[in-house]
Amino acid sequence: MSDAIKHECGIALVRLLKPLEYYKEKYGSAFYGINKMYLMMEKQHNRGQDGAGFASIKIDMKPGERYMSRVRSNQQTPIQDIFNQINSRINNTLTENPDYQDDISKLKRHTPYLGEVMLGHVRYGTFGKNSIESVHPFLRQNNWMHRNLIVAGNFNMTNVNELFDNLIQLGQHPKEKADTITVMEKIGHFLDDAVAKLYKEIKKEGYSKLEASPLIAERLNVAKILKRAAKNWDGGYAMAGLLGHGDAFVLRDPAGIRPAYYYKDDEIVVIASERPVIQTVFNVEFEDIHELDPGKAIIIKKDGSVSFKRILKPLERKACSFERIYFSRGSDAEIYEERKKLGRLLLPKILESVNDDLDNTVFSYIPNTAETSFFGMVKQAQNYLNKRKEELILKEGSKITKERLHEIISARPRIEKIAIKDAKLRTFITEDSSRDDLVAHVYDITYGSVKPTDNLVIIDDSIVRGTTLKKSILRILDRLHPKKIVVVSSAPQIRYPDCYGIDMARLEDLVAFRAALELHKDRNTYHIVEDVYKECQGQIDYKDIDVVNVVKKIYDPFTDEEISDKIASLLSPEGINAEVEIIYQSVDNLHKACPKNLGDWYFTGDYPTPGGNRVVNRAFINFYEGNKERAY
Ligand SMILES: O=P(O)(O)OC[C@H]1O[C@H](OP(=O)(O)OP(=O)(O)O)[C@H](O)[C@@H]1O
């Protein structure tokens, strides 16, 4: 199998609805759109720092004039790199032809990238090579304007192999078995078909070959093409595309797994993976930005008309909760509240762990994502102390002395900045092979902030493989000599692989899975591994819809706490002095905190599409057979 490319990505699409002169007049620049695209991509760099790409289409160009441009980069700072390239080409054109400044039609004709329809993409290359070929947008070129297709997506399909075989059945010969190519060729196939049919139809009506072209653009039914192309897709996706003549679309998966937000007025249509990006870049209100409905596409025709078309029957909404916990930037008003609530809901278990002894407990967090849930956790600790203060004061009654009152009210949660992150990387989504070493060197600590009698409560957003804890955090925290280290995870235990675009692919990488195996060994029930393997194998030839996730049986015999305790012992490095406890969020509390994003398959094993069950069982077979391949 060739490398499946992972898509922990962000997309940005802008369609300018007015002529470029309008933006020059109103905002002082014909490059308004390109400038906005730069900001949109920069503000989504949390979603991808390994690669970036930009493509644009100029509407109504004459034959012989360039109307599509694309630039991609996998350099160190890819977003900057592509915009440096864009700017230097624009500047060259303007230096050589200063008169273009005031002649927008010439400027458009002769300046690359200066179009009305723009698509950008930021990418994390988490698996396999991060070659320039795997950077989006992808391009499918043709001499027929309408058949040109540019695609970029935040997506992952669970059934690339099947989709690939479908293309072969159609008689095609794809150049690569990557899911982006497969998906693009699928759309391309039905686009070709639709264009050919329209051409025939229009000629029958008596139009000349030359006259047919604008009519094809007008009549091309993008929704129909997407319906035919997406029929067998099983996965999570926000798939964006541009057609050569200027139509554009974004299609969201029927379970709403991957996010997509849009805004439109009479000047622009914007689509992005995160809402606050649109809020900030276009200075619009939260309420004016909407989520694209699962299974629907937003379609912007060349003439600027916008429609929302149902492409696929919606499945039960299972928007990815990991987007909220970790992946999104967290400046979204809702996500910010949700992260704080995740922190708040953990306090009861923390109090239990430190025996309510907040005087000898220091609260802190592992940077960066967990910072917000840390605020929530600390605010809840404040509430707890306030309640205690009220009770104490009331108990003392009116005879309370000033000193005693002062003593009571001065209690507050002790918070410190303990862990420092030296690199600006998101290590979790960094490619597997270089990750361990990176994690070991990425964190440092503040000395002198903890006493030997203290409990140190440190919150992180997630514990996936456990590398961050084992290779780095626990060892360096122990250098502060706390009595006990309580690691708190704002996400529940990650037990199952993801196959919809977040890189949690191999079962044996997940520390929760390794802990369950250890527990089976301890209890002499390890034979279950072979039983589950046989069951997985027994289902190989089942249709996806009939497959059930039998890997759940590995976890069934154990309580959450038993697994957490085992994880703590697996992750405690040798020679550590402090007692270590790990506290996880419960799935119920996760749902309370993130009520709109109930997608929780990595915690519960309840996959939102039939392909998920096949993938988890395949992941188990791979684990059992010692096969390092991906499960999809
Ligand atoms: O258990 P592990 O497999 O090590 O993964 C979990 C860690 O990875 C993430 O950090 P990351 O550095 O990606 O990002 P952040 O700075 O945004 O928190 C996350 O915040 C956890 O700290």
XYZ file of C-alpha atoms and ligand atoms in Angstrom:
654
model
C 0.000 0.000 0.000
C 1.278 3.460 -0.754
C 1.296 5.906 2.118
C -2.114 7.149 3.067
C -1.816 10.857 3.550
C -3.199 12.285 6.728
C -5.261 15.407 6.660
C -5.161 17.262 9.896
C -5.666 20.377 7.966
C -7.406 23.658 7.520
C -9.128 25.096 4.501
C -9.928 28.641 3.447
C -12.030 29.615 0.466
C -12.866 33.133 -0.651
C -15.072 34.165 -3.543
C -15.133 37.852 -4.411
C -18.597 38.656 -5.691
C -17.762 42.090 -7.100
C -15.293 43.053 -9.793
C -11.744 43.678 -8.556
C -12.212 47.446 -9.184
C -14.746 47.476 -6.373
C -12.222 46.298 -3.773
C -9.607 48.679 -5.070
C -12.092 51.519 -4.707
C -13.480 50.512 -1.322
C -10.472 48.953 0.427
C -7.665 50.585 -1.510
C -6.324 47.410 -3.087
C -7.178 45.059 -5.898
C -5.264 42.470 -3.871
C -7.903 42.552 -1.143
C -8.774 38.884 -1.670
C -5.182 37.655 -1.610
C -4.475 39.654 1.548
C -7.521 38.170 3.244
C -6.462 34.686 2.201
C -3.068 35.238 3.771
C -4.670 36.185 7.078
C -7.133 33.297 6.972
C -4.336 30.828 6.433
C -2.052 32.349 9.063
C -4.845 32.226 11.609
C -5.312 28.540 10.917
C -1.658 27.588 11.123
C -2.488 25.616 14.275
C -4.132 23.195 11.833
C -1.037 22.712 9.732
C 2.560 23.845 9.745
C 4.134 21.317 7.409
C 2.709 22.449 4.135
C 0.565 25.154 2.615
C -0.970 25.776 -0.763
C -2.948 28.449 -2.541
C -4.840 28.375 -5.814
C -6.908 30.950 -7.599
C -9.133 31.281 -10.612
C -9.682 34.373 -12.693
C -13.151 34.635 -14.098
C -13.900 35.524 -17.733
C -10.435 35.382 -19.204
C -9.929 35.114 -22.956
C -8.510 31.965 -24.563
C -4.752 32.099 -24.409
C -4.747 34.012 -21.130
C -3.841 32.235 -17.921
C -6.773 31.821 -15.590
C -5.593 29.324 -12.973
C -2.595 29.567 -10.688
C -1.401 27.442 -7.850
C 1.539 27.592 -5.470
C 2.523 25.078 -2.807
C 5.267 24.802 -0.239
C 6.625 22.290 2.247
C 9.354 24.630 3.489
C 9.940 25.537 7.156
C 7.324 28.294 7.287
C 5.148 27.260 4.373
C 2.436 29.905 4.625
C 4.988 32.686 4.572
C 6.830 30.941 1.815
C 3.866 30.756 -0.544
C 2.875 34.361 0.087
C 6.470 35.490 -0.421
C 6.358 33.763 -3.770
C 3.008 35.302 -4.622
C 4.113 38.778 -3.555
C 7.387 38.672 -5.364
C 5.660 37.718 -8.622
C 3.108 40.464 -8.140
C 5.821 43.001 -7.329
C 7.853 42.010 -10.379
C 4.869 42.541 -12.626
C 4.170 45.917 -11.058
C 7.784 47.064 -11.188
C 7.982 46.234 -14.853
C 4.569 47.715 -15.611
C 3.770 50.516 -13.140
C 0.788 51.590 -15.277
C -1.066 48.380 -14.319
C -1.656 49.861 -10.871
C -4.470 51.964 -12.254
C -5.714 49.629 -14.914
C -7.299 46.767 -13.065
C -8.236 44.826 -16.157
C -4.612 44.793 -17.329
C -3.476 44.086 -13.797
C -5.748 41.061 -13.621
C -4.716 39.775 -17.026
C -1.000 40.000 -16.374
C -0.624 39.348 -12.655
C -0.598 35.752 -11.515
C -2.869 34.755 -8.598
C -5.060 37.830 -8.894
C -8.402 36.084 -9.283
C -11.902 36.198 -7.853
C -12.009 32.616 -6.545
C -9.313 31.519 -4.094
C -8.632 28.338 -2.199
C -6.020 27.836 0.527
C -4.910 24.866 2.561
C -2.616 24.259 5.525
C -1.381 20.769 6.233
C 0.227 18.624 8.873
C 2.126 15.750 7.334
C 1.801 13.213 10.082
C 2.361 10.027 8.222
C 4.889 9.063 5.612
C 6.857 11.613 3.733
C 5.994 15.255 3.657
C 6.726 15.691 -0.016
C 5.569 18.642 -2.045
C 3.345 16.273 -4.045
C 1.218 15.655 -0.988
C 0.559 19.330 -0.340
C -2.893 20.569 -1.367
C -4.528 21.984 -3.458
C -4.445 19.263 -6.070
C -4.880 20.148 -9.690
C -6.511 18.256 -12.538
C -5.869 20.075 -15.763
C -7.632 19.984 -19.075
C -7.833 22.077 -22.203
C -11.542 22.422 -21.641
C -11.993 25.201 -19.137
C -14.877 23.538 -17.287
C -12.997 20.302 -16.783
C -10.236 21.860 -14.747
C -10.567 20.935 -11.135
C -8.699 22.143 -8.071
C -9.302 20.260 -4.819
C -8.213 20.761 -1.217
C -9.683 19.160 1.842
C -9.581 18.537 5.533
C -10.428 14.902 5.305
C -9.756 11.246 5.592
C -11.605 8.416 3.892
C -11.759 5.008 5.554
C -12.311 3.228 2.227
C -9.609 4.575 -0.087
C -8.885 1.062 -1.351
C -12.481 0.522 -2.387
C -12.701 3.972 -3.982
C -9.474 3.294 -5.827
C -10.824 -0.005 -7.151
C -13.969 1.789 -8.321
C -11.819 4.037 -10.471
C -10.077 1.020 -11.972
C -13.501 -0.483 -12.701
C -14.327 2.703 -14.587
C -11.322 1.941 -16.761
C -9.124 4.662 -15.275
C -5.455 4.422 -14.444
C -4.806 6.651 -11.411
C -1.200 7.712 -11.021
C -1.199 7.283 -7.245
C -3.177 5.528 -4.518
C -3.471 8.567 -2.279
C -6.916 9.505 -1.047
C -6.773 13.064 -2.364
C -6.011 11.838 -5.867
C -8.711 9.203 -5.610
C -11.312 11.681 -4.419
C -10.310 14.247 -7.019
C -10.416 11.738 -9.851
C -13.826 10.640 -8.702
C -15.183 14.188 -8.873
C -13.242 14.720 -12.095
C -14.780 11.670 -13.706
C -18.328 12.856 -13.138
C -17.369 16.411 -14.051
C -16.062 15.189 -17.409
C -19.207 13.208 -17.908
C -21.468 16.154 -17.087
C -19.545 18.524 -19.363
C -19.651 16.046 -22.251
C -23.405 15.532 -21.870
C -24.099 19.254 -21.682
C -21.974 19.886 -24.720
C -23.983 17.371 -26.723
C -27.263 18.729 -25.446
C -26.363 22.342 -26.204
C -25.163 21.527 -29.698
C -28.431 19.702 -30.328
C -30.221 22.910 -29.453
C -28.472 24.503 -32.415
C -25.651 26.406 -30.729
C -22.187 26.491 -32.244
C -19.244 24.832 -30.507
C -17.976 28.252 -29.502
C -21.315 29.354 -28.077
C -21.569 26.167 -26.042
C -18.841 27.080 -23.599
C -20.554 29.822 -21.560
C -23.751 27.774 -21.564
C -21.945 24.786 -20.094
C -20.674 26.976 -17.273
C -24.189 28.200 -16.626
C -25.897 24.852 -16.704
C -23.289 22.714 -14.995
C -25.008 21.093 -12.017
C -22.296 20.905 -9.353
C -24.608 19.283 -6.812
C -25.350 16.431 -9.178
C -21.645 15.860 -9.825
C -20.945 15.792 -6.086
C -23.846 13.421 -5.451
C -22.496 10.952 -7.961
C -18.894 11.331 -6.798
C -19.518 11.159 -3.049
C -21.964 8.272 -3.116
C -19.513 5.732 -1.695
C -17.287 7.970 0.382
C -16.923 6.755 3.938
C -15.036 9.198 6.103
C -14.831 12.629 7.623
C -14.398 15.520 5.274
C -14.716 19.170 4.421
C -13.882 19.012 0.746
C -13.336 22.190 -1.210
C -13.086 22.519 -4.963
C -12.850 25.055 -7.764
C -13.790 24.491 -11.385
C -11.818 26.173 -14.165
C -14.569 28.556 -15.218
C -15.157 29.790 -11.662
C -17.711 27.598 -9.858
C -16.673 26.670 -6.306
C -17.939 24.302 -3.632
C -17.342 22.894 -0.166
C -18.942 19.602 0.794
C -19.156 18.446 4.404
C -19.432 14.786 5.454
C -22.889 13.512 6.463
C -22.001 13.025 10.152
C -20.458 16.490 10.406
C -17.190 14.993 11.603
C -14.906 17.641 10.128
C -15.813 21.299 10.611
C -16.736 23.945 8.032
C -18.030 27.478 8.663
C -19.199 30.091 6.189
C -20.073 33.743 5.941
C -21.591 35.637 3.034
C -22.703 39.127 2.181
C -22.987 40.989 -1.108
C -19.203 41.374 -1.440
C -17.820 38.005 -0.496
C -18.431 34.390 0.364
C -15.954 32.870 2.822
C -15.542 29.332 4.076
C -13.032 28.190 6.695
C -12.383 25.334 9.093
C -12.655 27.586 12.143
C -15.190 30.281 12.912
C -13.053 32.903 14.699
C -10.792 33.094 11.668
C -13.683 34.540 9.684
C -14.735 36.745 12.614
C -11.325 38.365 12.908
C -10.279 38.565 9.274
C -13.561 40.046 8.045
C -14.556 41.770 11.268
C -17.957 40.125 11.467
C -20.012 38.920 14.412
C -20.213 35.384 15.785
C -23.930 35.176 14.878
C -23.311 35.999 11.234
C -21.132 32.965 10.689
C -22.793 29.619 10.199
C -21.834 26.018 10.243
C -22.269 24.152 6.980
C -24.857 21.416 7.548
C -23.545 17.850 7.497
C -24.084 16.168 4.136
C -24.634 19.489 2.398
C -22.532 21.471 -0.034
C -22.297 25.188 -0.386
C -22.069 25.884 -4.081
C -21.013 29.232 -5.496
C -21.646 29.460 -9.209
C -19.516 31.558 -11.502
C -22.312 34.159 -11.635
C -22.016 34.581 -7.853
C -25.238 32.821 -6.887
C -24.894 30.797 -3.698
C -26.901 27.710 -2.858
C -26.866 24.997 -0.224
C -27.589 21.571 -1.637
C -28.211 18.308 0.132
C -25.679 15.917 -1.336
C -25.895 13.044 1.110
C -28.494 11.903 3.588
C -27.318 13.127 6.997
C -26.119 10.520 9.464
C -26.480 11.013 13.200
C -24.476 14.153 13.969
C -21.090 13.132 15.366
C -18.956 16.222 15.070
C -15.455 15.439 16.287
C -15.018 16.345 19.965
C -11.249 16.274 19.614
C -11.605 19.415 17.495
C -12.897 21.109 20.626
C -10.501 19.524 23.100
C -7.247 19.978 21.205
C -7.282 20.623 17.514
C -8.974 24.015 17.056
C -7.228 27.165 18.039
C -9.531 27.708 20.982
C -10.293 31.359 20.329
C -13.795 30.383 19.271
C -16.264 31.701 21.854
C -17.949 28.319 22.223
C -14.781 26.259 22.252
C -13.259 28.526 24.887
C -16.240 27.953 27.191
C -16.196 24.240 26.486
C -12.516 23.888 27.359
C -13.038 25.760 30.608
C -15.945 23.523 31.462
C -13.827 20.442 30.803
C -11.434 21.759 33.442
C -14.209 22.636 35.905
C -15.802 19.207 35.715
C -12.578 17.525 36.786
C -12.311 19.221 40.166
C -14.288 16.705 42.273
C -11.923 13.885 41.300
C -8.913 16.111 41.911
C -10.116 17.016 45.397
C -10.493 13.349 46.171
C -6.967 12.691 44.985
C -5.413 15.426 47.171
C -7.690 14.742 50.148
C -9.210 18.239 49.892
C -5.852 19.640 50.973
C -5.721 22.715 48.753
C -3.270 24.458 51.087
C -0.625 21.986 49.994
C -1.598 21.702 46.356
C -0.149 23.571 43.389
C -2.153 23.753 40.161
C -0.515 24.050 36.782
C -0.814 22.940 33.154
C 1.127 21.464 30.280
C 1.348 24.070 27.526
C -0.238 25.060 25.246
C -3.685 23.716 24.521
C -4.466 22.807 28.137
C -4.139 26.424 29.288
C -7.869 27.069 28.877
C -9.045 23.989 30.750
C -6.563 25.011 33.455
C -8.496 28.280 33.887
C -11.693 26.295 34.288
C -10.126 23.930 36.811
C -8.727 26.800 38.890
C -11.961 28.796 38.834
C -13.771 25.756 40.136
C -11.165 25.412 42.879
C -11.851 29.067 43.759
C -15.567 28.340 43.960
C -14.850 25.394 46.200
C -12.689 27.502 48.526
C -15.257 30.307 48.591
C -17.863 27.872 49.765
C -15.525 26.642 52.451
C -14.825 30.234 53.515
C -18.535 30.989 53.785
C -19.070 27.984 56.007
C -16.122 28.833 58.247
C -17.163 32.469 58.624
C -20.752 31.572 59.395
C -19.530 29.039 61.940
C -17.425 31.659 63.712
C -20.404 34.027 63.854
C -20.288 37.705 64.802
C -17.501 37.188 67.343
C -14.957 36.479 64.612
C -11.672 38.394 65.016
C -10.069 40.392 62.255
C -7.049 38.069 62.250
C -9.201 34.960 61.934
C -11.265 36.544 59.151
C -8.094 37.467 57.324
C -6.778 33.953 57.715
C -9.962 32.443 56.317
C -10.376 34.710 53.313
C -6.750 34.614 52.276
C -7.033 30.991 51.186
C -6.873 30.687 47.403
C -5.803 28.066 44.907
C -2.045 28.050 44.455
C -1.291 28.362 40.786
C 2.125 28.375 39.154
C 3.543 28.271 35.687
C 5.511 25.072 36.001
C 5.985 23.584 32.562
C 7.444 25.662 29.762
C 7.333 24.700 26.124
C 10.497 25.656 24.311
C 9.331 24.873 20.784
C 6.362 26.398 19.091
C 5.385 23.061 17.604
C 2.378 20.925 18.239
C 4.200 17.714 18.970
C 1.141 15.480 18.920
C 0.657 15.949 15.218
C 4.311 15.795 14.391
C 5.368 12.865 12.296
C 5.826 9.668 14.336
C 9.466 8.980 13.591
C 10.840 12.265 14.893
C 8.359 12.648 17.719
C 9.971 10.914 20.698
C 13.136 12.890 20.497
C 11.300 16.120 20.002
C 8.997 15.536 22.961
C 11.950 14.773 25.226
C 13.471 18.173 24.593
C 10.518 20.394 24.086
C 9.546 21.070 27.716
C 11.319 22.656 30.653
C 10.252 23.648 34.189
C 10.237 26.583 36.539
C 12.359 25.763 39.584
C 11.502 26.791 43.131
C 7.732 26.813 42.721
C 6.822 23.650 44.625
C 7.585 22.438 48.161
C 8.342 18.797 49.074
C 5.080 18.704 51.005
C 3.035 19.723 48.006
C 0.775 17.879 45.645
C 1.325 19.021 42.091
C -1.809 18.920 39.952
C -0.984 19.366 36.297
C -3.617 19.373 33.593
C -3.100 18.365 29.973
C -5.725 18.257 27.259
C -5.034 14.667 26.275
C -2.833 11.680 26.907
C -2.591 9.719 23.698
C 0.587 7.685 23.429
C 1.816 8.958 26.770
C 5.148 10.001 25.319
C 4.829 13.584 26.524
C 4.426 12.332 30.086
C 6.881 9.488 30.106
C 9.679 10.956 28.043
C 9.536 14.413 29.440
C 6.972 15.839 31.813
C 6.954 13.359 34.700
C 10.705 13.188 34.956
C 11.182 16.940 34.978
C 8.285 17.515 37.353
C 9.877 15.070 39.758
C 12.899 17.386 39.892
C 10.689 19.810 41.817
C 10.325 17.093 44.510
C 6.555 17.185 45.000
C 4.983 14.627 47.283
C 2.483 13.563 44.642
C 1.974 14.364 40.977
C -1.614 14.278 39.794
C -1.845 14.383 36.011
C -5.279 15.397 34.865
C -6.506 14.856 31.316
C -9.342 17.031 30.078
C -10.109 14.333 27.486
C -11.216 10.807 28.396
C -8.952 7.814 27.763
C -8.134 7.459 24.078
C -8.797 3.787 23.474
C -9.474 3.429 19.772
C -7.803 4.721 16.622
C -9.196 7.611 14.668
C -9.690 7.297 10.933
C -11.326 10.593 10.102
C -8.379 12.932 10.056
C -6.817 13.015 13.517
C -3.678 10.996 13.704
C -4.322 8.299 16.278
C -3.858 5.386 14.006
C -2.179 2.378 15.574
C -3.834 0.649 18.499
C -0.597 -0.400 20.157
C 0.530 3.243 20.209
C -2.336 4.159 22.508
C -1.311 3.946 26.139
C -4.866 3.032 27.193
C -4.700 -0.030 24.943
C -1.308 -1.030 26.307
C -2.666 -0.648 29.839
C -5.625 -2.921 29.083
C -3.245 -5.561 27.723
C -1.137 -5.356 30.878
C -4.232 -5.807 33.018
C -5.137 -8.930 31.056
C -1.631 -10.240 31.662
C -1.926 -9.506 35.382
C -5.208 -11.383 35.576
C -4.256 -14.279 33.351
C -6.910 -13.398 30.816
C -4.545 -12.492 27.989
C -6.048 -15.270 25.837
C -8.786 -12.744 25.034
C -6.319 -11.165 22.602
C -6.382 -14.249 20.441
C -10.165 -14.575 20.713
C -10.630 -10.989 19.574
C -8.151 -11.520 16.752
C -10.160 -14.506 15.515
C -13.367 -12.517 15.696
C -11.796 -9.669 13.743
C -10.623 -12.102 11.116
C -14.045 -13.715 10.970
C -15.485 -10.340 9.947
C -12.989 -9.504 7.216
C -15.382 -10.407 4.410
C -18.415 -8.778 5.996
C -19.950 -5.740 4.393
C -18.956 -2.611 6.330
C -22.481 -2.152 7.565
C -22.407 -5.588 9.255
C -19.043 -5.224 10.965
C -19.037 -4.648 14.730
C -16.211 -3.266 16.833
C -15.025 -6.335 18.724
C -11.998 -4.517 20.145
C -14.353 -3.186 22.819
C -14.077 -6.630 24.425
C -10.481 -5.855 25.338
C -11.652 -3.040 27.610
C -14.941 -4.497 28.818
C -13.684 -6.271 31.964
C -12.067 -3.152 33.459
C -13.287 -0.003 35.124
C -12.002 3.362 33.917
C -10.040 3.727 37.159
C -8.329 0.390 36.765
C -7.108 1.438 33.345
C -6.066 4.893 34.595
C -4.056 3.341 37.430
C -2.314 0.993 35.045
C -1.534 3.892 32.706
C 0.015 5.756 35.643
C 2.265 2.821 36.412
C 3.226 2.360 32.748
C 4.103 6.013 32.336
C 6.001 6.566 35.580
C 9.647 6.606 34.603
C 12.027 4.436 36.585
C 13.423 6.036 39.723
C 10.698 8.658 40.084
C 10.214 9.722 43.714
C 6.767 11.242 43.676
C 3.620 9.186 43.777
C 1.866 9.502 40.391
C -1.872 9.431 39.794
C -3.679 10.018 36.516
C -7.214 11.337 36.374
C -9.218 11.272 33.167
C -12.363 13.057 32.154
C -15.411 10.812 31.978
C -17.210 10.471 28.665
C -20.411 11.774 30.302
C -18.698 14.930 31.431
C -17.144 15.377 28.010
C -20.646 15.361 26.539
C -21.790 17.860 29.147
C -18.943 20.192 28.258
C -19.170 19.821 24.465
C -22.857 19.135 23.859
C -22.814 19.856 20.131
C -19.790 17.722 19.326
C -20.716 14.271 20.458
C -18.306 12.425 18.172
C -16.408 10.294 20.673
C -15.324 7.133 18.827
C -11.696 7.353 20.012
C -12.973 7.187 23.602
C -15.958 4.851 23.242
C -15.348 2.820 20.085
C -18.714 3.995 18.708
C -17.732 4.926 15.164
C -19.884 7.387 13.231
C -19.627 5.611 9.867
C -19.632 1.877 9.077
C -16.056 2.104 7.804
C -14.846 2.915 11.331
C -15.657 -0.552 12.647
C -13.744 -2.130 9.810
C -10.776 0.119 10.548
C -10.640 -0.630 14.279
C -10.798 -4.377 13.675
C -8.123 -4.074 11.006
C -6.004 -2.075 13.449
C -6.333 -4.949 15.903
C -5.352 -7.523 13.275
C -2.328 -5.381 12.408
C -1.368 -5.157 16.062
C -1.708 -8.908 16.551
C 0.301 -9.719 13.449
C 2.952 -7.136 14.238
C 2.101 -5.343 11.020
C 3.021 -1.661 11.082
C 0.712 -0.730 8.232
C -2.138 1.693 8.595
C -5.536 0.176 9.063
C -7.114 2.107 6.190
O 0.356 11.503 24.989
P 0.996 12.041 23.774
O 0.940 11.079 22.634
O 2.386 12.514 24.016
O 0.103 13.252 23.211
C -0.576 14.200 23.967
C 0.116 15.519 23.993
O 0.214 16.063 22.667
C -0.359 17.367 22.624
O 0.595 18.365 22.767
P 1.130 19.226 21.538
O 2.574 19.490 21.773
O 0.797 18.588 20.242
O 0.263 20.551 21.485
P -0.132 21.785 22.415
O 1.094 22.615 22.665
O -1.099 22.500 21.534
O -0.781 21.279 23.647
C -1.308 17.393 23.778
O -1.545 18.700 24.228
C -0.631 16.535 24.808
O 0.260 17.274 25.576
